[in-house]
mmCIF file of C-alpha atoms in Angstrom:
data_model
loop_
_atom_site.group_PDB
_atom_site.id
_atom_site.type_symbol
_atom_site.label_atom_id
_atom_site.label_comp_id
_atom_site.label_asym_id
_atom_site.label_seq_id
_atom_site.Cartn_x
_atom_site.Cartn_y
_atom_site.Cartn_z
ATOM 1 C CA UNK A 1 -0.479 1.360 13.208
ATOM 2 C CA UNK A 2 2.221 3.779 12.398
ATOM 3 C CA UNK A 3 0.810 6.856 11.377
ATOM 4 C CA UNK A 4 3.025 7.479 8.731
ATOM 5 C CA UNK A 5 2.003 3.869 7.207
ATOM 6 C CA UNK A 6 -1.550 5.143 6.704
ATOM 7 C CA UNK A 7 -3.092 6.032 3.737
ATOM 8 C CA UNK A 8 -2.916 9.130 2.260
ATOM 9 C CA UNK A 9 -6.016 11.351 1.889
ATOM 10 C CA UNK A 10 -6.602 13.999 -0.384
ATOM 11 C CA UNK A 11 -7.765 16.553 2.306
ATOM 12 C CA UNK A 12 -4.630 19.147 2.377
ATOM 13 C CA UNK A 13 -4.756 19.123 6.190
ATOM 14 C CA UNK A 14 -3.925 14.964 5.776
ATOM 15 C CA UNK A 15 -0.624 15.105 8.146
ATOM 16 C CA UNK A 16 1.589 12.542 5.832
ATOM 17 C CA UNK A 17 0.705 14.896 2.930
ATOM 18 C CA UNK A 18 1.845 18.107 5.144
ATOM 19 C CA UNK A 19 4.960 15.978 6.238
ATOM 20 C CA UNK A 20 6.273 15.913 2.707
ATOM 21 C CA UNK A 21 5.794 19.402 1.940
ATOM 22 C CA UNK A 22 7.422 19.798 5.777
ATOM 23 C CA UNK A 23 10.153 17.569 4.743
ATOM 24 C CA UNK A 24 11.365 19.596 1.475
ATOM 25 C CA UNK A 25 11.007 22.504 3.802
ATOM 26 C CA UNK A 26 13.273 21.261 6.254
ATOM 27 C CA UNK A 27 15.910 19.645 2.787
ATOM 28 C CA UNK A 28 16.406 23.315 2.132
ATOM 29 C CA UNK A 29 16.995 24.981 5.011
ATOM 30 C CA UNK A 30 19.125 22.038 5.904
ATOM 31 C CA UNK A 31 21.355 22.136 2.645
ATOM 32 C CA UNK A 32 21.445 26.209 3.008
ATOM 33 C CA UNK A 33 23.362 25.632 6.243
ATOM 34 C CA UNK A 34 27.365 26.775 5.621
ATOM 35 C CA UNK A 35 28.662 23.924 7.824
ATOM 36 C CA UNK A 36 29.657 21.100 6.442
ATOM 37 C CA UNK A 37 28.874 18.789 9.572
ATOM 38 C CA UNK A 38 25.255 19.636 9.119
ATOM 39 C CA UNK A 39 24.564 19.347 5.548
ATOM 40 C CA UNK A 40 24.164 15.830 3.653
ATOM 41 C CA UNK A 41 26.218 15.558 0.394
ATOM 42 C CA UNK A 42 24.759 16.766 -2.793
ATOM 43 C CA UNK A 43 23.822 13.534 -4.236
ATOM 44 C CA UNK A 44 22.321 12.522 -1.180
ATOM 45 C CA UNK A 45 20.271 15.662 -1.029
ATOM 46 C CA UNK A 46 19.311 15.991 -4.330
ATOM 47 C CA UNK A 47 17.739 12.037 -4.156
ATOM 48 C CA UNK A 48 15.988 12.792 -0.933
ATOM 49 C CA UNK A 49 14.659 15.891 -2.354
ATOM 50 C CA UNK A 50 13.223 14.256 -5.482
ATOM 51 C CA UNK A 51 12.019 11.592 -4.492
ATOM 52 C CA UNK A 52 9.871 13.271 -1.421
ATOM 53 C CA UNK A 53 8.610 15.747 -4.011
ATOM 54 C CA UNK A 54 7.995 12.961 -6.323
ATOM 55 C CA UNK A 55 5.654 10.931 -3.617
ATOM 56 C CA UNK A 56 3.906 14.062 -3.326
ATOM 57 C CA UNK A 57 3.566 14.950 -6.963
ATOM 58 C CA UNK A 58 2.087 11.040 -7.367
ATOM 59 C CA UNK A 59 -0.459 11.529 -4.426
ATOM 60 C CA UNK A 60 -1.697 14.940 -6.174
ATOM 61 C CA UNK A 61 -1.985 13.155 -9.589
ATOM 62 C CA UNK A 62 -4.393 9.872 -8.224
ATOM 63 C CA UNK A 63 -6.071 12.478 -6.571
ATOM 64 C CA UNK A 64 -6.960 14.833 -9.471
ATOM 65 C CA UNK A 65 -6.919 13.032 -12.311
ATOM 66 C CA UNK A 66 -7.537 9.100 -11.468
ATOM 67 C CA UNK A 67 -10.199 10.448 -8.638
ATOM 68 C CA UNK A 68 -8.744 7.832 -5.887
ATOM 69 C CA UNK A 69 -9.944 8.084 -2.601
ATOM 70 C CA UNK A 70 -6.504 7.606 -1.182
ATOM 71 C CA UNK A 71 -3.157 6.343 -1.769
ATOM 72 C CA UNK A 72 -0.459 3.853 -0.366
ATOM 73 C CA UNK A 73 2.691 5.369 -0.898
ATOM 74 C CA UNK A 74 4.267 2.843 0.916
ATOM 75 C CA UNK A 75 3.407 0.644 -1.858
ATOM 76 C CA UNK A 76 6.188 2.451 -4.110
ATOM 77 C CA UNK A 77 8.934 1.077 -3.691
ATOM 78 C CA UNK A 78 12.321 0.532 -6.397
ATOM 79 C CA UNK A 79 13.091 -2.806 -4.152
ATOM 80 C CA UNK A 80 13.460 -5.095 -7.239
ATOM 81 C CA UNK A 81 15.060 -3.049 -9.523
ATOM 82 C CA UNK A 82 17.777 -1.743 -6.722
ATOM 83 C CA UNK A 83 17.966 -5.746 -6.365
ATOM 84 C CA UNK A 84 18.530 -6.495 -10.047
ATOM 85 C CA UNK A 85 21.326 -3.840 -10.437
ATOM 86 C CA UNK A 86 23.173 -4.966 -7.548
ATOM 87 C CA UNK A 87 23.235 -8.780 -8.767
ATOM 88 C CA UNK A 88 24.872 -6.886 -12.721
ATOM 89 C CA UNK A 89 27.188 -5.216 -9.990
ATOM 90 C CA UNK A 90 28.086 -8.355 -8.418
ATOM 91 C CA UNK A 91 28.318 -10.096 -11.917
ATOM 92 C CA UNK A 92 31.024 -6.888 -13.142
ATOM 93 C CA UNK A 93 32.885 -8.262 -10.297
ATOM 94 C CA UNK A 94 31.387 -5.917 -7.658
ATOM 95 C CA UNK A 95 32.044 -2.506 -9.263
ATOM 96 C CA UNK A 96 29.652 0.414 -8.232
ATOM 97 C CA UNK A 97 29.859 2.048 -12.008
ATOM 98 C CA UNK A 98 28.850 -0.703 -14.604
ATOM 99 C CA UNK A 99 29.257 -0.341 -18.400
ATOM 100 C CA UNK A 100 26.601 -0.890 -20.375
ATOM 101 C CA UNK A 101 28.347 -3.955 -22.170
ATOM 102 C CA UNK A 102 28.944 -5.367 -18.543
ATOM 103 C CA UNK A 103 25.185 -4.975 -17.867
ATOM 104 C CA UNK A 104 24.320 -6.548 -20.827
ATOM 105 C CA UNK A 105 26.577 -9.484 -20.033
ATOM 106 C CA UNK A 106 25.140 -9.859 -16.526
ATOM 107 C CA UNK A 107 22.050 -9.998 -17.997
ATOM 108 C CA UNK A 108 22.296 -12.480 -20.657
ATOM 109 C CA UNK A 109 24.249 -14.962 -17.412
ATOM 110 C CA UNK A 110 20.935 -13.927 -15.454
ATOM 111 C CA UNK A 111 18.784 -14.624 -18.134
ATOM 112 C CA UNK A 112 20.409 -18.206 -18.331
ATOM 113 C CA UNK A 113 20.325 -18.714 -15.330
ATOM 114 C CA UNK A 114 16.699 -18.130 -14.960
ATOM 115 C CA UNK A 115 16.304 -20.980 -17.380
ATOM 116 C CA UNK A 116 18.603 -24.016 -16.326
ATOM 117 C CA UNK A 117 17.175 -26.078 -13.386
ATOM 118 C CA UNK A 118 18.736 -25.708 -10.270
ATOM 119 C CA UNK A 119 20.891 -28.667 -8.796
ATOM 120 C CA UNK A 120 21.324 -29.538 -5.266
ATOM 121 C CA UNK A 121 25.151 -29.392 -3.545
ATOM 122 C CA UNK A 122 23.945 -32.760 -2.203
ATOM 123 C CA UNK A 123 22.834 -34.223 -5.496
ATOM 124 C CA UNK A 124 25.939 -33.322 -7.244
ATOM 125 C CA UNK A 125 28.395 -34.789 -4.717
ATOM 126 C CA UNK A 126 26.374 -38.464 -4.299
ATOM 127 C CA UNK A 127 27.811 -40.910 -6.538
ATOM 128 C CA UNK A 128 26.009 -44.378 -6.901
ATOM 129 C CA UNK A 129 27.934 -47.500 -4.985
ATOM 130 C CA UNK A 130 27.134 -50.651 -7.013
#
């Protein structure tokens, strides 16, 4: 097994939980760098950043206050949702900024379509021969 897949303990020598606090490290000094061939763009950065720190912030939090032995950050994950928003962006006719009256039409069409029954290509195009 990978050994960044493992759990997480809640000993602070645990090397995933070091490789977070390694990795925000390494953000910084990385974004502090005057070049611009070396430094990722500030959106990119600044989601990186937060979200590492986040991980590590959720990891601290089961540990001291839900008392869990250890943690699966693996587990957490933003799959669905980043899979929702990108059907309302293919439903605004593939635009990256959506308006919120665009979202709420792509909702309402996935909504609906949620509810009809699904037909079959095949079962559209057969016609009965008397």
């Amino acid at each position: 097994m990978d050994e960044f897949q493992k759990p997480v303990f809640p000993s602070p020598r645990d090397p995933n939980v070091s490789f977070l606090y390694d990795l925000l490290d390494w953000l910084d000094a990385r974004q502090e760098k005057n070049t611009n061939a070396c430094r990722l763009t500030d959106e990119t950065h600044g989601a990186l950043y937060q979200t590492t720190q986040a991980l590590g912030e959720i990891a601290r939090y089961c540990f001291s206050e839900l008392h869990l032995c250890f943690v699966l950050l693996g587990k957490l994950q933003t799959d669905l949702l980043e899979d929702r928003f990108g059907k309302y962006r293919r439903l605004a006719g593939s635009h990256y900024h959506v308006s919120i009256r665009q979202l709420y039409e792509s909702e309402n069409k996935l909504r609906l379509q949620s509810t009809l029954p699904r037909v079959s290509t095949s079962a559209a195009n057969h016609t009965d021969e008397d």
